[in-house]
Each structure stands twice: as C-alpha cells, then as structure tokens.
Amino acid sequence: MATAGRKRTGLLALGLLLVAAGLVFVLVPAGAGVAEWLIRLWPLFLICAGVVRVMGFAVERKPKSPTGGMLLIIIGVLFFIARFHSNLNALEIYGRYWPVLLAIFAAVELVRFYSHRQSEGPPPRIFTFWRLTVVVLIITSGVLANRVAVTNPSLLSALKLTGLLDGLRDSVVGETYAFTDKPFVADSIRPGARVVVNNSYGNVKVVGGAPRLRATLNKGVRAWSEDDAKKIAQQIQLVVSNTGEGVVISTNRHQVNQQFTTNIQLEVPTAVALEITNSYGTVSTSDTAGPLDVKASYGRAEASGIQGDAVFGLTHSDVEAANIDGDLSITGAKGAKVNNVSGSVKISASNGRVDLRAIGGEVNVNAPFSDISAHGLEGIAELVTEHGSVTVIEATDVNLKSPHSRVRAENVSGDLHISSSHGGLILRRIRGELVVESERAEVDAEDLAGPSSILTSHGQVKVKNFYDALRVQTSYRDVVLVSTEEPMGDIEVENNHGEIKLQMPQSSRFQLDAASKSGLVRSVGFAELGQRGRESLYAILGDEGPAIKLRTSYKNITLQASNNRQTQAGRQD
C-alpha cells in the first residue's frame, strides 16, 4: 500500500514538473536563454513543489504535515503574481491578493481534514483556536498592508539588501522608473538602405518620412529606489552598428542582469527596407515605402501606410495591417485584422479572428479554430477554417473549406464553392456557379443566378429564387424549393426519409419525373396533373421545358403552382 502511495506521489511530482516546464516553454519567447527563463518563471516550480508536498501528506503522510507545502505554495503564488505586476511593490501585492492566501490556507486545511485516517485517532476539528488565529492574522495583515500601501507605499524602501538578494528584492518590492536617452541621429542613411531592429521586452515604433534616421531608447527599470534605477539605466545602451547595406539597431540587454524594458522609437526616411524582430511587446510601423519584414513573439504587430510588400512572422501575436500598397503575408498569428490592401493577402492563423476588408488581390487564409470575416474581395479567395465560422460579403470567386463551421455568404459575383460540415449555411445573391458539398448541415439559399449543386445530409435545404439548373441532395430532412420565375434549367432533387416541396409559377413548362417510395406525389394548382396523390408521377407541360426529377422515400412530394399575384410579389422582392 505504501509502495503504491509512493508511486502515485512520484507520478504526481513528475506530472507537475512537466506542467511547469510546459508553461515555461509556452510563456517564454523563442531564442531566450534558459537562465532568463528560470529567473522570470521560477515561481511555477515553487508552486509545484508545494503541491507535491501537500499531496504527499494526503497520500502517505510524507511529510507528516502539509504546512511546509502550504508555505511553498503561498510564497510561489506571491512571487508569480509579482511577475505580472511589475508596477506594484510587496505591500501593494499582499494588500491586494491576501484573499488568495486565505483560500490556499483553507484548501490545505480541507485536505488535512478529509484525508484523515481512522488509525490516526479521532478526526481533527476544522475550527480550532490556532486556525482561527491564522485566519484573523491573514485578514488583519492583508487589510493593514492595503491601507499602508495606499498611504505610504515607500515604507519598505528603508530596507537595504546587497549581493544575490538585491535582484530578488527589486523583483518583489521595487517600482518601475522610466528614463529616456538622448536620440541617436544618422545622416548617412540612403534611400533603399536596410534598417534592422532587434529588441525584446519592450515596444518598437517606426515612423517613415523623416529626413534622416533618428533612434530614441526609452527604458523602464524596476528597482528599489530611483537612484538605484538610474544606475541600472546608465548601463542600458542603444547599440547601433553600421553595415554595408545599412544599420543594425539593438540594445546591450544581455550585459545587464536586471529587470527592465526597452522601447525603441525610430524615425526613418521613407524608402528604406525594414527588418524588425521583437518579443513581449508591440511592433508599430507607419508611412514607409520599402519592404517590411516583422518577426514578433508574444505581443502585437501593427502596420499602416506601407508602400511595399509586408511580411509578418508571428508567434502567439495579433496583427493589424491597413493601407498596404503591395502584397501582405502573415504567418503564425492568433488574430489578424487587415484593411485596404492593393496586392495579394496570405494569412496563416489559429485560435483567433481574421477580419479582411477591401482586398484587391488574391486571398489565401488558413485559420483553424478561428472566425473568418471577409468584406470586399476583388480577387480569387480561398478561405479555410475548422470549428469556427466564415462570413463573406461582396466577393468574386470564393472557395471555402470549413468543417464543423457556420458559413454565411452574400453578394458573390463569381463562383462559390463550399466544403463544410456540421454547421448552417446561409447563402444570398450568388451570381456564378454554386457548389456545396457538406455533411449534417442545413442550407438556406436565395437568389441563385447560376447553376447550383447542393449536396448535404441530415440537413434541411431551402432554396428561393433560382434561375438556372439546380441539383439538391440530402436525407432525413425536408427540401423546399421556391421559384418566382419559370425554371430555365433542369431540377434534380434526391432525398431520403424527407419531404420535397417545389413551388413554381402556374405557367411553367417542364418535364416531370417524380417518385416516392412508400410515399405520395401530390400536385396543387396544376390542373393538368390532377389532384390525387400517387407514388409516382410522369408528365409533360408545355414544349421544350426543363427536366424536373424528384426522388425520396417514406415521405411525400408536393408540386405546387403559385398564382400570378404571388409571382409578381416574388419578382418585386
């Protein structure tokens, strides 16, 4: 029994360590050093160690008390919160988050109570003097810390630490101070020069149209006091290296072992080639005429007024691009918002939203688990997603692949091809060929000018106002077809365990072949066909009319004539 308990505890410890390691790899940017990872995210391992100790007590009473594990969890949580609130000192963090400590204490005590064994004697009481004392102490100290942090936030600044504990003190208790260096100005940047910017843990902003290159470094330093922050800020420098093709701009971050952010503001001549690499920050570019290449991790990228091709290689980042006079390529994005691009657009994204507006060239979007919205596509478009949705309004030729997704398409002047499943399709005003291949999806279509083929299963199909050949296939749901004009193309419907209803003007000419296995074929309003239902009906009305073939089983087929008033009303709509 003890051996099994030790195995479970060991597996739990291994699992939690793997979870912590996985979170580290997810939260850190590509290319960061292992030491930097551990410095920033080490509280995760402290929390995991505390959980292992608490569960070790619950499973096999090793250690004999969960108190040590509880303290590890509390300390780890406080340090982890400090990672995401660099503007708060220790008093402010404790004063704001003391309810979390209270919740951890209560959870550990519940583990102690419910893991009690009969061999250990009578069960422990939940409410004891020392437990109530701890609760009162946490509440009192938390409220007091919150008030002190508001009235005298610099109270802890009297404490001085040196050596290895200095960085730890600044991480938990320190505040963030901002500093701006004197701008670097270069007059020798020629049109077409290559400007490379490398940065991390900060923002990069580039504005074109300047007569010369001008770079400014803004630093945010977390330290115990402003004097300490100034000393650290003096060590952080902008590094500019001249190359045969242009300049490389970066910082000496790797030489300074402190917590700080670096924001680079850059003014450049319009016609330069830009290459920007950044992590944990925002990259913003505007009003440049050369090619743009951006690599961003765990942040955001923005671009506007780019008179050239733009390429974005992203990791866990969103992008917004507008007014691009060239081709646009985006890979690895979470979400993308693109507006007014004269060239082609190629986007690879996931788990976000892709919004396209006014695209002049070809469009190719592959965005699983995303919602895609496209409005005003002048070129051929291929949109791919899954477990999301697609909305297309005003486009030419469109090819959609969207399993497990909803689709809405309106005002498509060219062909529309859809491959989908498990989601409703709403289609309006399709001028070209319509092809739908779907499974377990309902289709609601209206105003189809070209030949149409709708193949689905276990989904209802409604089509109103179609003017060319129409083919429909489904099962276990009804098919309803309404045409306010006399049909000009052949109509073929194949259903199974579902009704078929076809309504046309009374003056329509057609060659009818309708049959229902174990069902009836009925005619309403066509006097030539009679009113009595039968399993099959073959008839020819008029000369040279289109062929109408209707098939189903176990349900009825109804052929209905609309009167002149209904037809005119339909034309007005």
XYZ file of C-alpha atoms in Angstrom, residues 15-551:
537
model
C 3.430 15.427 -13.856
C 3.520 18.792 -12.109
C 7.140 19.356 -13.110
C 6.218 18.601 -16.724
C 3.307 21.035 -16.474
C 5.613 23.727 -15.090
C 8.188 23.059 -17.811
C 5.454 23.200 -20.448
C 4.214 26.542 -19.146
C 7.763 27.871 -19.245
C 8.161 26.876 -22.885
C 4.768 28.409 -23.727
C 5.295 31.702 -21.913
C 8.860 32.488 -22.971
C 9.789 33.805 -26.420
C 11.788 31.853 -28.931
C 15.512 32.401 -28.596
C 15.521 33.387 -24.921
C 18.200 31.828 -22.743
C 17.480 29.141 -20.145
C 18.784 31.339 -17.337
C 16.411 34.142 -18.305
C 13.508 31.672 -18.387
C 14.232 30.466 -14.862
C 14.705 33.981 -13.492
C 11.298 35.054 -14.758
C 9.215 31.920 -14.242
C 10.848 30.054 -11.346
C 7.804 30.584 -9.037
C 5.974 27.921 -11.084
C 8.384 25.268 -9.823
C 7.980 26.549 -6.248
C 4.197 26.176 -6.526
C 4.561 22.664 -7.970
C 6.910 21.669 -5.140
C 4.373 22.878 -2.575
C 1.537 20.948 -4.252
C 3.670 17.779 -4.262
C 4.345 18.133 -0.533
C 0.660 18.678 0.269
C -0.390 15.674 -1.826
C 2.414 13.606 -0.326
C 0.918 14.289 3.082
C -2.578 13.382 1.861
C -1.494 10.095 0.194
C 1.125 8.596 2.518
C 1.735 11.146 5.295
C 5.181 12.060 3.999
C 5.809 14.789 5.127
C 3.886 14.492 8.384
C 2.319 17.949 7.993
C 1.100 19.904 4.958
C 2.163 23.208 6.492
C 5.511 23.329 4.674
C 3.893 22.640 1.329
C 1.286 25.314 2.017
C 4.007 27.886 2.710
C 5.785 26.955 -0.530
C 2.535 27.438 -2.490
C 1.843 30.803 -0.834
C 5.366 32.109 -1.472
C 5.321 30.833 -5.054
C 1.937 32.440 -5.766
C 3.087 35.792 -4.383
C 6.260 35.749 -6.459
C 4.326 34.631 -9.554
C 1.834 37.479 -9.126
C 4.783 39.864 -8.878
C 5.867 38.680 -12.358
C 2.728 40.209 -13.869
C 2.517 43.345 -11.696
C 5.888 44.985 -12.094
C 4.366 48.321 -11.044
C 3.401 47.059 -7.565
C 5.662 46.611 -4.540
C 5.355 43.871 -1.915
C 2.930 45.787 0.308
C 0.634 46.525 -2.617
C 0.741 42.913 -3.826
C -0.001 41.498 -0.372
C -2.673 44.104 0.294
C -4.420 43.292 -2.985
C -4.076 39.496 -3.055
C -4.323 38.410 0.591
C -7.680 36.635 -0.153
C -5.685 34.230 -2.343
C -3.534 33.309 0.665
C -6.658 32.760 2.712
C -8.067 30.461 0.023
C -4.827 28.418 -0.111
C -4.829 28.031 3.678
C -8.479 26.883 3.627
C -7.809 24.392 0.799
C -4.837 22.820 2.598
C -6.812 22.508 5.840
C -9.628 20.787 3.936
C -7.068 18.331 2.530
C -5.854 17.688 6.096
C -9.421 17.100 7.312
C -10.706 14.855 4.509
C -7.515 12.776 4.245
C -7.701 11.772 7.942
C -7.462 8.038 8.647
C -9.116 6.135 11.460
C -5.772 4.685 12.567
C -4.579 8.208 13.397
C -7.166 8.682 16.134
C -10.225 10.928 16.295
C -10.787 13.218 13.308
C -9.363 16.733 13.602
C -11.659 19.651 14.202
C -11.972 22.178 11.424
C -12.276 25.151 13.750
C -9.536 25.371 16.361
C -8.010 28.295 18.204
C -4.805 28.362 16.175
C -6.651 28.033 12.845
C -8.958 30.920 13.708
C -5.879 32.874 14.822
C -4.200 32.314 11.440
C -7.362 33.387 9.597
C -7.664 36.549 11.683
C -3.932 37.242 11.201
C -4.163 36.918 7.394
C -7.238 39.154 7.191
C -5.834 41.767 9.570
C -2.391 41.892 7.992
C -3.899 41.990 4.494
C -6.195 44.902 5.259
C -3.381 46.721 7.086
C -0.968 46.141 4.186
C -3.525 47.512 1.742
C -4.007 50.693 3.768
C -0.271 51.214 4.300
C 0.374 50.675 0.588
C -2.142 53.402 -0.223
C -0.997 55.926 2.406
C 2.763 55.217 2.476
C 3.839 53.000 -0.444
C 7.570 53.731 0.086
C 7.641 52.381 3.646
C 9.736 49.339 2.652
C 12.375 51.459 0.951
C 14.253 51.773 4.250
C 15.303 48.128 3.940
C 18.611 47.607 2.111
C 19.878 44.344 0.679
C 23.044 43.574 -1.221
C 24.526 40.826 -3.308
C 22.394 37.967 -4.599
C 19.256 39.175 -2.779
C 19.329 42.569 -4.486
C 17.604 41.367 -7.651
C 15.081 39.391 -5.625
C 14.263 42.499 -3.584
C 13.740 44.616 -6.705
C 11.561 41.905 -8.245
C 9.126 41.804 -5.338
C 9.325 45.203 -3.649
C 10.759 47.500 -6.309
C 8.979 50.016 -8.522
C 9.356 50.813 -12.209
C 11.065 54.070 -13.242
C 11.169 55.477 -16.781
C 14.228 57.003 -18.475
C 14.817 58.343 -21.996
C 18.264 58.541 -23.608
C 19.434 61.239 -25.961
C 18.402 60.330 -29.535
C 20.906 58.791 -31.930
C 20.903 60.585 -35.306
C 22.476 59.257 -38.514
C 22.644 61.480 -41.630
C 24.187 58.887 -43.951
C 21.160 56.619 -44.472
C 20.490 56.463 -48.194
C 17.201 55.540 -49.894
C 16.821 51.784 -50.114
C 19.123 51.156 -47.145
C 18.416 48.151 -44.896
C 17.496 49.045 -41.315
C 17.455 46.091 -38.883
C 15.972 46.402 -35.379
C 16.371 43.708 -32.686
C 14.605 44.130 -29.350
C 12.839 42.192 -26.589
C 10.664 43.026 -23.589
C 9.555 46.357 -24.965
C 7.944 48.113 -27.910
C 9.324 49.127 -31.280
C 7.733 52.062 -33.109
C 8.884 53.088 -36.581
C 7.613 56.150 -38.463
C 8.684 56.944 -42.009
C 9.045 60.249 -43.790
C 11.935 61.688 -41.750
C 14.889 63.390 -43.489
C 17.365 61.264 -41.515
C 17.438 58.253 -39.206
C 16.692 59.103 -35.604
C 16.568 56.413 -32.861
C 15.459 57.007 -29.268
C 15.656 54.488 -26.420
C 13.085 54.631 -23.614
C 13.865 52.423 -20.626
C 11.641 51.193 -17.823
C 13.773 49.948 -14.917
C 12.380 48.107 -11.889
C 14.459 48.934 -8.830
C 14.307 49.672 -5.093
C 14.678 53.416 -5.496
C 15.018 55.982 -8.263
C 18.748 56.351 -7.576
C 19.260 52.606 -7.966
C 17.167 52.692 -11.140
C 19.327 55.488 -12.582
C 22.474 53.461 -12.010
C 20.939 50.495 -13.812
C 19.566 52.703 -16.616
C 23.026 54.107 -17.279
C 24.213 50.584 -18.079
C 21.483 50.026 -20.673
C 22.518 51.433 -24.023
C 21.279 51.591 -27.580
C 23.677 49.738 -29.870
C 23.916 50.918 -33.497
C 26.151 49.058 -35.943
C 26.841 50.192 -39.491
C 26.838 47.570 -42.241
C 27.441 47.730 -45.936
C 23.699 47.624 -46.559
C 22.553 49.937 -43.740
C 22.412 49.794 -39.935
C 21.546 47.320 -37.177
C 19.892 48.753 -34.065
C 19.642 46.792 -30.798
C 20.420 47.063 -27.074
C 23.020 45.589 -24.745
C 20.345 43.706 -22.774
C 22.499 40.603 -22.385
C 25.110 42.640 -20.469
C 22.714 43.879 -17.754
C 21.349 41.375 -15.249
C 18.316 43.337 -14.036
C 14.618 43.694 -14.760
C 13.860 46.379 -17.338
C 12.013 47.107 -20.564
C 13.406 48.791 -23.663
C 11.179 50.768 -26.033
C 12.777 51.866 -29.282
C 11.301 54.761 -31.252
C 12.639 55.103 -34.770
C 12.201 57.815 -37.399
C 13.464 56.760 -40.818
C 13.495 58.040 -44.393
C 10.514 56.756 -46.343
C 12.308 54.499 -48.825
C 14.181 52.117 -46.510
C 13.899 48.338 -46.113
C 12.857 47.444 -42.570
C 13.549 44.213 -40.667
C 12.209 44.169 -37.111
C 12.481 41.390 -34.531
C 10.780 41.843 -31.180
C 9.288 39.809 -28.318
C 6.971 40.661 -25.429
C 5.952 43.983 -26.880
C 4.261 45.808 -29.743
C 5.788 46.488 -33.143
C 4.263 49.507 -34.898
C 5.276 50.762 -38.345
C 3.747 53.512 -40.481
C 4.356 55.582 -43.610
C 7.246 53.674 -45.176
C 7.782 52.911 -48.864
C 10.207 49.990 -48.736
C 9.651 46.312 -47.964
C 8.742 45.442 -44.377
C 9.703 42.231 -42.556
C 8.472 41.815 -38.965
C 9.096 38.922 -36.574
C 7.126 39.278 -33.336
C 6.601 36.908 -30.398
C 4.101 37.168 -27.559
C 2.968 40.661 -28.443
C 1.284 42.577 -31.215
C 2.203 43.904 -34.654
C 0.715 46.962 -36.369
C 1.387 48.445 -39.786
C -0.243 51.236 -41.794
C 0.642 53.255 -44.863
C 3.182 50.747 -46.220
C 4.032 51.324 -49.903
C 5.650 47.954 -50.440
C 5.362 44.295 -49.585
C 4.875 43.425 -45.910
C 5.789 40.102 -44.272
C 4.878 39.182 -40.690
C 6.275 36.081 -38.985
C 4.462 35.847 -35.670
C 4.354 33.643 -32.576
C 1.377 33.993 -30.218
C 0.754 37.519 -31.525
C -2.048 39.520 -33.124
C -1.575 41.715 -36.176
C -3.382 44.709 -37.620
C -2.464 45.984 -41.098
C -4.118 48.780 -43.083
C -3.413 50.666 -46.311
C -0.795 48.319 -47.726
C 0.202 49.143 -51.326
C 1.743 45.748 -52.047
C 1.454 42.091 -51.098
C 0.847 41.053 -47.490
C 1.967 37.776 -45.891
C 1.150 36.803 -42.284
C 2.146 33.517 -40.631
C 1.728 32.219 -37.099
C -0.811 34.817 -35.972
C -3.517 34.412 -33.361
C -5.792 37.054 -34.852
C -5.454 39.300 -37.891
C -7.262 42.483 -38.926
C -6.460 43.568 -42.483
C -7.937 46.540 -44.321
C -7.327 48.063 -47.740
C -4.566 46.026 -49.371
C -3.925 46.543 -53.074
C -1.996 43.303 -53.580
C -2.465 39.711 -52.513
C -3.033 38.594 -48.925
C -1.842 35.313 -47.436
C -2.627 34.567 -43.802
C -1.875 31.625 -41.526
C -3.533 31.959 -38.107
C -5.258 29.912 -35.404
C -7.484 30.278 -32.339
C -8.448 33.858 -33.086
C -10.336 36.027 -35.545
C -9.383 37.012 -39.090
C -11.053 40.156 -40.443
C -10.475 41.181 -44.074
C -11.732 44.379 -45.720
C -11.158 45.772 -49.210
C -8.559 43.374 -50.612
C -7.559 43.981 -54.237
C -5.551 40.845 -54.972
C -5.781 37.122 -54.402
C -6.620 35.979 -50.858
C -5.490 32.805 -49.134
C -6.432 32.263 -45.468
C -5.771 29.134 -43.405
C -7.064 29.732 -39.901
C -8.274 26.679 -37.943
C -10.375 27.270 -34.833
C -10.992 30.828 -35.964
C -13.789 33.083 -37.147
C -13.141 34.499 -40.628
C -14.903 37.649 -41.838
C -14.246 38.956 -45.357
C -15.836 42.020 -46.961
C -14.900 43.377 -50.373
C -12.657 40.740 -52.004
C -11.817 41.658 -55.587
C -9.597 38.664 -56.375
C -9.910 34.912 -56.102
C -10.215 33.865 -52.458
C -9.584 30.582 -50.650
C -10.667 30.558 -47.011
C -10.002 27.553 -44.749
C -11.025 27.025 -41.142
C -12.474 24.369 -38.846
C -14.559 24.612 -35.694
C -15.145 28.289 -36.451
C -17.248 30.403 -38.790
C -16.927 32.130 -42.167
C -18.706 35.302 -43.302
C -18.161 36.574 -46.850
C -19.858 39.721 -48.174
C -19.137 41.195 -51.618
C -16.584 38.955 -53.285
C -15.788 37.437 -56.674
C -14.709 33.784 -56.866
C -14.592 32.135 -53.444
C -13.552 28.652 -52.323
C -14.436 27.768 -48.727
C -13.281 24.764 -46.700
C -14.924 24.876 -43.299
C -15.673 21.598 -41.497
C -17.620 21.978 -38.248
C -18.253 25.635 -39.041
C -21.051 28.053 -39.867
C -20.988 29.817 -43.240
C -22.675 32.989 -44.482
C -22.056 34.341 -47.987
C -23.745 37.319 -49.661
C -23.268 39.200 -52.928
C -20.799 36.855 -54.596
C -20.375 37.975 -58.205
C -18.427 34.875 -59.280
C -18.378 31.206 -58.381
C -18.807 29.964 -54.815
C -17.564 26.504 -53.825
C -18.121 25.300 -50.260
C -16.883 22.180 -48.490
C -18.238 22.058 -44.942
C -19.959 20.016 -42.235
C -21.939 20.303 -39.004
C -22.857 23.954 -39.457
C -25.600 26.012 -41.056
C -25.065 27.649 -44.466
C -26.817 30.920 -45.355
C -26.263 31.961 -48.982
C -27.664 35.096 -50.646
C -27.295 36.581 -54.136
C -24.795 34.240 -55.742
C -24.220 35.221 -59.383
C -21.864 32.470 -60.504
C -21.807 28.723 -60.066
C -22.682 27.435 -56.605
C -21.290 24.107 -55.385
C -21.965 22.912 -51.838
C -20.557 19.649 -50.509
C -21.468 19.226 -46.875
C -22.452 16.784 -44.156
C -25.057 17.251 -41.449
C -25.610 20.860 -42.395
C -28.686 22.931 -43.186
C -28.612 25.097 -46.307
C -30.670 28.266 -46.733
C -30.082 29.821 -50.163
C -31.779 32.680 -52.014
C -31.338 34.423 -55.361
C -29.082 31.985 -57.211
C -28.326 33.216 -60.734
C -26.017 30.431 -61.910
C -26.153 26.647 -61.933
C -26.242 25.284 -58.391
C -25.410 21.968 -56.744
C -26.196 21.462 -53.069
C -25.149 18.114 -51.616
C -25.608 17.548 -47.898
C -27.027 15.025 -45.431
C -29.241 15.160 -42.353
C -29.930 18.819 -43.109
C -32.854 20.805 -44.418
C -32.399 22.568 -47.757
C -34.325 25.752 -48.615
C -33.796 27.479 -51.945
C -35.767 30.550 -53.012
C -35.470 32.237 -56.395
C -33.131 30.185 -58.540
C -32.733 30.908 -62.242
C -30.594 28.102 -63.633
C -30.080 24.387 -63.215
C -30.403 23.140 -59.634
C -29.352 19.878 -58.051
C -30.134 19.059 -54.402
C -29.266 16.008 -52.339
C -29.966 15.421 -48.633
C -31.551 12.947 -46.222
C -33.900 12.825 -43.215
C -34.833 16.486 -43.657
C -37.141 18.435 -45.988
C -36.258 20.116 -49.266
C -38.209 23.309 -50.033
C -37.702 24.972 -53.427
C -39.495 28.189 -54.381
C -39.072 29.835 -57.784
C -40.896 33.060 -58.677
C -39.746 32.700 -62.301
C -40.389 29.872 -64.705
C -37.493 27.412 -64.366
C -34.927 27.663 -67.143
C -32.621 24.828 -66.125
C -33.049 21.241 -65.064
C -34.045 20.498 -61.476
C -32.947 17.312 -59.732
C -33.702 16.501 -56.089
C -32.666 13.305 -54.334
C -33.866 12.881 -50.771
C -34.254 10.024 -48.304
C -36.770 9.996 -45.458
C -37.556 13.643 -46.150
C -40.283 15.614 -47.938
C -39.809 17.532 -51.179
C -41.813 20.700 -51.865
C -41.417 22.516 -55.185
C -43.298 25.728 -55.932
C -43.238 27.328 -59.409
C -45.404 29.751 -61.421
C -48.558 28.170 -62.799
C -47.426 28.971 -66.351
C -44.215 26.928 -66.024
C -43.245 24.414 -68.681
C -41.397 21.288 -67.625
C -40.966 17.547 -67.991
C -41.761 15.959 -64.637
C -40.428 12.670 -63.270
C -41.348 12.339 -59.580
C -41.445 9.223 -57.415
C -41.582 8.481 -53.674
C -41.003 5.024 -52.243
C -43.668 4.409 -49.580
C -44.861 7.997 -50.010
C -47.138 10.075 -52.258
C -46.598 12.541 -55.101
C -49.172 15.338 -54.987
C -49.954 18.241 -57.319
C -51.541 21.504 -56.179
C -52.645 24.142 -58.698
C -51.556 22.339 -61.855
C -54.889 21.172 -63.261
C -53.214 19.129 -65.981
C -51.532 16.931 -63.377
C -54.619 16.254 -61.282
C -55.010 16.499 -57.539
C -54.874 12.890 -56.491
C -51.697 11.606 -54.797
C -49.766 8.642 -56.135
C -46.354 7.013 -55.652
C -45.034 8.334 -58.959
C -45.970 10.985 -61.471
C -44.710 11.456 -65.002
C -45.960 14.407 -67.037
C -45.006 16.974 -69.684
C -46.369 20.517 -69.502
C -45.627 22.764 -72.469
C -42.938 22.366 -75.079
C -39.161 22.286 -74.558
C -39.363 22.767 -70.811
C -36.552 21.750 -68.436
C -36.448 18.308 -66.865
C -37.550 18.006 -63.237
C -36.576 14.811 -61.435
C -37.684 14.315 -57.828
C -36.905 11.272 -55.673
